[in-house]
Amino acid sequence: MEPLFSPALYRQRHQFVIDFVKRNKPRKVVDLGCGECSLLKWLRFHREIEHLVGVDVNGTRVKKNMLGLAPLSAEYLQPSYHQLCVELYQGSVTQKDARLRGFDLVTSIELIEHLTLADVQRFSEVVFGYMTPVAVIVSTPNFEFNPLLPGLISRFRHSDHKFEWTRAEFRSWAQKVCLDFGYEVELTGVGQAPSGQQERVGFCSQIGVFHRLGAKDGSNVLFADDADDVSSYTLLYSVNYPSLRDNNILQRVLLSEVLCWAEKLKSRWIQEETGERDDKEGGGAACLSQQHRETEKRQTVCGAEMKSPVEQCWRAASEYEQEEVPGTNGQEQKVSATQHRCVSVPLAELWSCSPKISTLSGSLSNLRCLLMNNPRVKLSQDGWAVLVDYQDQDHEEEGCDDLEHSDYAQASHFSHSAELEDDWEADV
């Protein structure tokens, strides 16, 4: 049956949902009968969705595929401002669960034909009468198309199908739903018939797109009645994707960027001082050279006036560390006479050289506040410069590797099976 359609029919059904999401930008989406989570694996990449839920009566099948919805390693290493919570439940679409009320979009792809007609009525009451989503997409086989499917030896396309509706039967059910629960419907489909037969048999999969009346603005307000806290579904999987809206994640990403650029600028300064800097180098070197040309005023860093935005300074070990040396009578004594060499990188320099730092922190003063109490970064006495230990050997950009040793790398092992799988449904 598959060679009749290109792309394959199941892909056309999923693409129909994806196109709807792109146009209408729902924030909360639930897929009923999610099965192998194939549709959910595509929807999670659409940033307009903040809450993505899958429900299926077969918990074993959901558990087998749920790790495919885990965040990818790259999403831990480079989180965005996008927020996404993914949840998977085991439960029947004929039962109510208050956690699924008030969604923007409910999808039911090739599901209702697996229900008895009595359960279809309960499905209508639960989805349209109780969950009250803004929009519902229902797809089901078109019985009139079956004679065109080669190799179909039974009356229905699948042994578990309890019925397969004609276009008139599907239209009748859809219109009744609209009258009973306050929706309007557009009937369409995917999988076109061969040339000259489209009008006679229609689409292979017929689709109804329901919109709740009074919800044209895309908002969803729950009805006051029947608001009982029913929880009949079993939660199998839940994950919150890393997001820069989480203040802890924001600070970690910002710190990594600060350390990376501080090392870049320190290394360029050392090369400049020793005459080893390659004039062709870009990135931090170009930014630093421009700042050297533009900066005319002296800056006070580590208690001394500097002509250069990035400068070497000395600090007493007593300010940051004290050495213990053997003393008389077997006692140890504190000595603060040693000096410690470091390179001072003004926050203003980091701000101007890295668009990411300026974007993440929002303002120069906010950048200072975010770094002030972080034990992994050393600031000057006035807090307006990052102090980087001076090293004779060039360790350029070593700060860029810090993130690999952070919680992101530790957490990313959970996404080992998160690669997209082509585990699609085999039937049309």
Coordinates of C-alpha atoms in Angstrom, one line a residue, residues 195-415:
S195 CA -5.8 11.2 -11.4
G196 CA -9.5 11.5 -12.2
Q197 CA -10.8 9.6 -9.0
Q198 CA -10.3 12.2 -6.3
E199 CA -13.8 13.5 -6.4
R200 CA -15.3 10.0 -6.5
V201 CA -13.4 8.4 -3.5
G202 CA -11.8 11.4 -1.7
F203 CA -8.6 11.2 0.4
C204 CA -7.1 8.0 1.7
S205 CA -7.0 9.4 5.3
Q206 CA -9.8 11.9 6.1
I207 CA -9.1 14.6 8.6
G208 CA -11.4 16.8 10.6
V209 CA -10.0 20.1 12.1
F210 CA -12.2 21.3 14.9
H211 CA -12.1 24.8 16.3
R212 CA -13.9 25.7 19.5
L213 CA -16.5 28.5 19.0
G214 CA -15.5 31.6 20.9
A215 CA -11.8 30.8 21.0
K216 CA -10.8 32.7 17.8
D217 CA -8.1 34.6 19.8
G218 CA -6.4 31.3 20.6
S219 CA -7.1 31.6 24.3
N220 CA -8.5 28.7 26.3
V221 CA -10.7 29.2 29.4
L222 CA -11.9 26.2 31.3
F223 CA -15.6 26.0 32.1
A224 CA -16.4 26.4 35.8
D225 CA -18.5 23.2 36.0
D226 CA -17.1 19.7 36.0
A227 CA -13.7 21.0 37.3
D228 CA -13.2 18.1 39.6
D229 CA -9.5 17.0 40.0
V230 CA -9.6 13.7 38.3
S231 CA -6.3 11.9 37.7
S232 CA -7.0 8.6 36.0
Y233 CA -3.8 8.5 34.0
T234 CA -0.4 7.1 35.1
L235 CA 2.6 9.4 34.5
L236 CA 5.3 7.4 32.9
Y237 CA 7.8 10.0 31.9
S238 CA 8.4 13.7 32.5
V239 CA 11.3 15.9 31.5
N240 CA 12.0 19.7 31.5
Y241 CA 14.3 20.8 28.8
P242 CA 17.3 23.0 29.8
S243 CA 16.4 26.7 29.4
L244 CA 18.1 30.0 29.9
R245 CA 15.0 31.1 31.7
D246 CA 16.3 28.9 34.6
N247 CA 18.5 31.3 36.5
N248 CA 21.0 28.5 37.5
I249 CA 21.5 27.5 33.9
L250 CA 21.8 31.1 32.8
Q251 CA 24.6 31.7 35.3
R252 CA 26.5 28.6 34.3
V253 CA 26.3 29.4 30.6
L254 CA 27.3 33.0 31.3
L255 CA 30.2 32.0 33.5
S256 CA 31.5 29.6 30.9
E257 CA 31.4 32.4 28.3
V258 CA 33.2 34.9 30.6
L259 CA 36.0 32.4 31.4
C260 CA 36.4 31.5 27.8
W261 CA 36.7 35.2 26.6
A262 CA 38.9 36.1 29.6
E263 CA 41.4 33.4 28.6
K264 CA 41.2 34.6 24.9
L265 CA 42.0 38.2 25.8
K266 CA 44.7 37.2 28.3
S267 CA 46.4 35.0 25.7
R268 CA 46.3 37.8 23.1
W269 CA 47.7 40.3 25.6
I270 CA 50.6 37.9 26.5
Q271 CA 51.4 37.4 22.9
E272 CA 51.3 41.2 22.3
E273 CA 53.6 41.8 25.2
T274 CA 56.1 39.2 24.0
G275 CA 55.8 40.1 20.3
E276 CA 54.4 36.7 19.4
R277 CA 50.9 37.7 18.4
D278 CA 49.9 36.8 14.9
D279 CA 48.5 39.9 13.1
K280 CA 46.2 37.7 11.1
E281 CA 44.3 36.3 14.1
G282 CA 40.7 37.4 14.5
G283 CA 38.1 36.9 17.2
G284 CA 39.3 38.3 20.5
A285 CA 42.5 39.6 19.0
A286 CA 40.7 41.9 16.6
C287 CA 38.3 43.1 19.2
L288 CA 41.2 43.7 21.6
S289 CA 43.2 45.6 19.0
Q290 CA 40.3 47.9 18.3
Q291 CA 39.8 48.5 22.0
H292 CA 43.5 49.4 22.3
R293 CA 43.1 52.0 19.6
E294 CA 39.8 53.4 21.0
T295 CA 40.7 53.4 24.7
E296 CA 42.5 56.6 25.7
K297 CA 41.7 57.0 29.3
R298 CA 43.6 55.1 32.0
Q299 CA 41.8 52.5 34.0
T300 CA 42.4 51.5 37.6
V301 CA 42.6 47.8 38.0
C302 CA 44.1 45.9 41.0
G303 CA 44.9 49.3 42.5
A304 CA 47.1 50.5 39.7
E305 CA 46.6 52.7 36.7
M306 CA 46.6 50.9 33.4
K307 CA 47.0 52.2 29.9
S308 CA 45.9 49.0 28.3
P309 CA 42.3 47.6 28.8
V310 CA 43.9 44.2 29.5
E311 CA 47.0 44.4 31.7
Q312 CA 49.2 42.5 34.0
C313 CA 49.0 43.1 37.7
W314 CA 50.5 41.9 40.9
R315 CA 48.5 41.0 44.0
A316 CA 49.8 40.0 47.4
A317 CA 49.2 36.4 48.3
S318 CA 47.7 37.6 51.6
E319 CA 44.7 39.0 49.7
Y320 CA 43.7 35.6 48.1
E321 CA 46.0 32.9 49.7
Q322 CA 48.5 32.6 52.4
E323 CA 51.4 30.1 52.4
E324 CA 52.3 28.1 55.5
V325 CA 56.1 27.7 56.1
P326 CA 57.9 25.9 59.0
G327 CA 58.6 28.3 61.9
T328 CA 60.6 28.1 65.1
N329 CA 59.8 25.6 67.8
G330 CA 58.1 23.3 65.2
Q331 CA 55.3 25.8 64.7
E332 CA 54.1 27.0 61.3
Q333 CA 53.6 30.6 60.6
K334 CA 51.7 32.6 57.9
V335 CA 53.7 34.4 55.3
S336 CA 52.2 37.0 53.0
A337 CA 55.3 38.3 51.3
T338 CA 54.9 36.3 48.2
Q339 CA 53.4 37.9 45.1
H340 CA 51.0 36.4 42.6
R341 CA 50.9 37.3 38.9
C342 CA 47.6 37.7 37.1
V343 CA 46.1 39.4 34.1
S344 CA 43.2 41.7 34.6
V345 CA 40.4 41.7 32.0
P346 CA 37.8 44.5 32.5
L347 CA 34.2 43.5 32.4
A348 CA 33.6 46.3 29.9
E349 CA 36.1 44.5 27.6
L350 CA 34.3 41.2 27.9
W351 CA 31.0 43.0 27.3
S352 CA 32.1 44.6 24.1
C353 CA 33.9 41.6 22.7
S354 CA 31.2 38.9 23.2
P355 CA 27.7 39.6 22.0
K356 CA 26.6 36.4 23.9
I357 CA 27.8 37.9 27.2
S358 CA 26.0 41.1 26.7
T359 CA 22.8 39.3 25.6
L360 CA 22.8 36.9 28.6
S361 CA 23.6 39.5 31.3
G362 CA 21.4 42.3 29.9
S363 CA 23.6 45.1 31.3
L364 CA 27.2 45.7 32.5
S365 CA 26.1 46.2 36.1
N366 CA 24.0 43.0 36.0
L367 CA 27.0 41.1 34.6
R368 CA 29.0 42.3 37.6
C369 CA 26.3 41.2 40.0
L370 CA 26.0 37.8 38.5
L371 CA 29.8 37.2 38.9
M372 CA 30.3 38.7 42.3
N373 CA 29.4 35.7 44.4
N374 CA 30.6 33.0 42.1
P375 CA 33.5 31.1 43.6
R376 CA 34.8 30.0 40.1
V377 CA 35.6 33.6 39.0
K378 CA 38.1 36.0 40.7
L379 CA 37.3 39.7 40.4
S380 CA 39.3 42.8 41.2
Q381 CA 38.8 44.7 44.4
D382 CA 36.3 47.0 42.8
G383 CA 34.5 44.1 41.0
W384 CA 34.8 45.5 37.5
A385 CA 37.5 43.2 36.2
V386 CA 38.1 39.5 36.0
L387 CA 41.5 38.3 37.3
V388 CA 43.0 35.5 35.3
D389 CA 46.2 33.7 36.5
Y390 CA 49.2 34.6 34.4
Q391 CA 50.9 31.6 32.8
D392 CA 54.0 31.5 30.8
Q393 CA 52.6 28.9 28.4
D394 CA 49.8 29.7 26.1
H395 CA 46.5 28.1 27.4
E396 CA 44.3 30.0 25.0
E397 CA 40.6 29.4 25.2
E398 CA 40.9 26.8 27.9
G399 CA 37.9 28.3 29.6
C400 CA 35.8 27.2 26.7
D401 CA 36.1 23.6 27.9
D402 CA 34.7 24.4 31.4
L403 CA 31.2 23.7 30.3
E404 CA 32.1 20.1 29.4
H405 CA 32.9 19.5 33.1
S406 CA 29.7 21.2 34.3
D407 CA 26.3 19.7 35.1
Y408 CA 25.4 19.8 31.5
A409 CA 27.9 17.0 30.6
Q410 CA 26.8 15.0 33.6
A411 CA 23.1 15.3 32.7
S412 CA 23.6 14.8 29.0
H413 CA 24.1 11.1 29.4
F414 CA 20.4 10.7 29.8
S415 CA 19.9 11.7 26.2

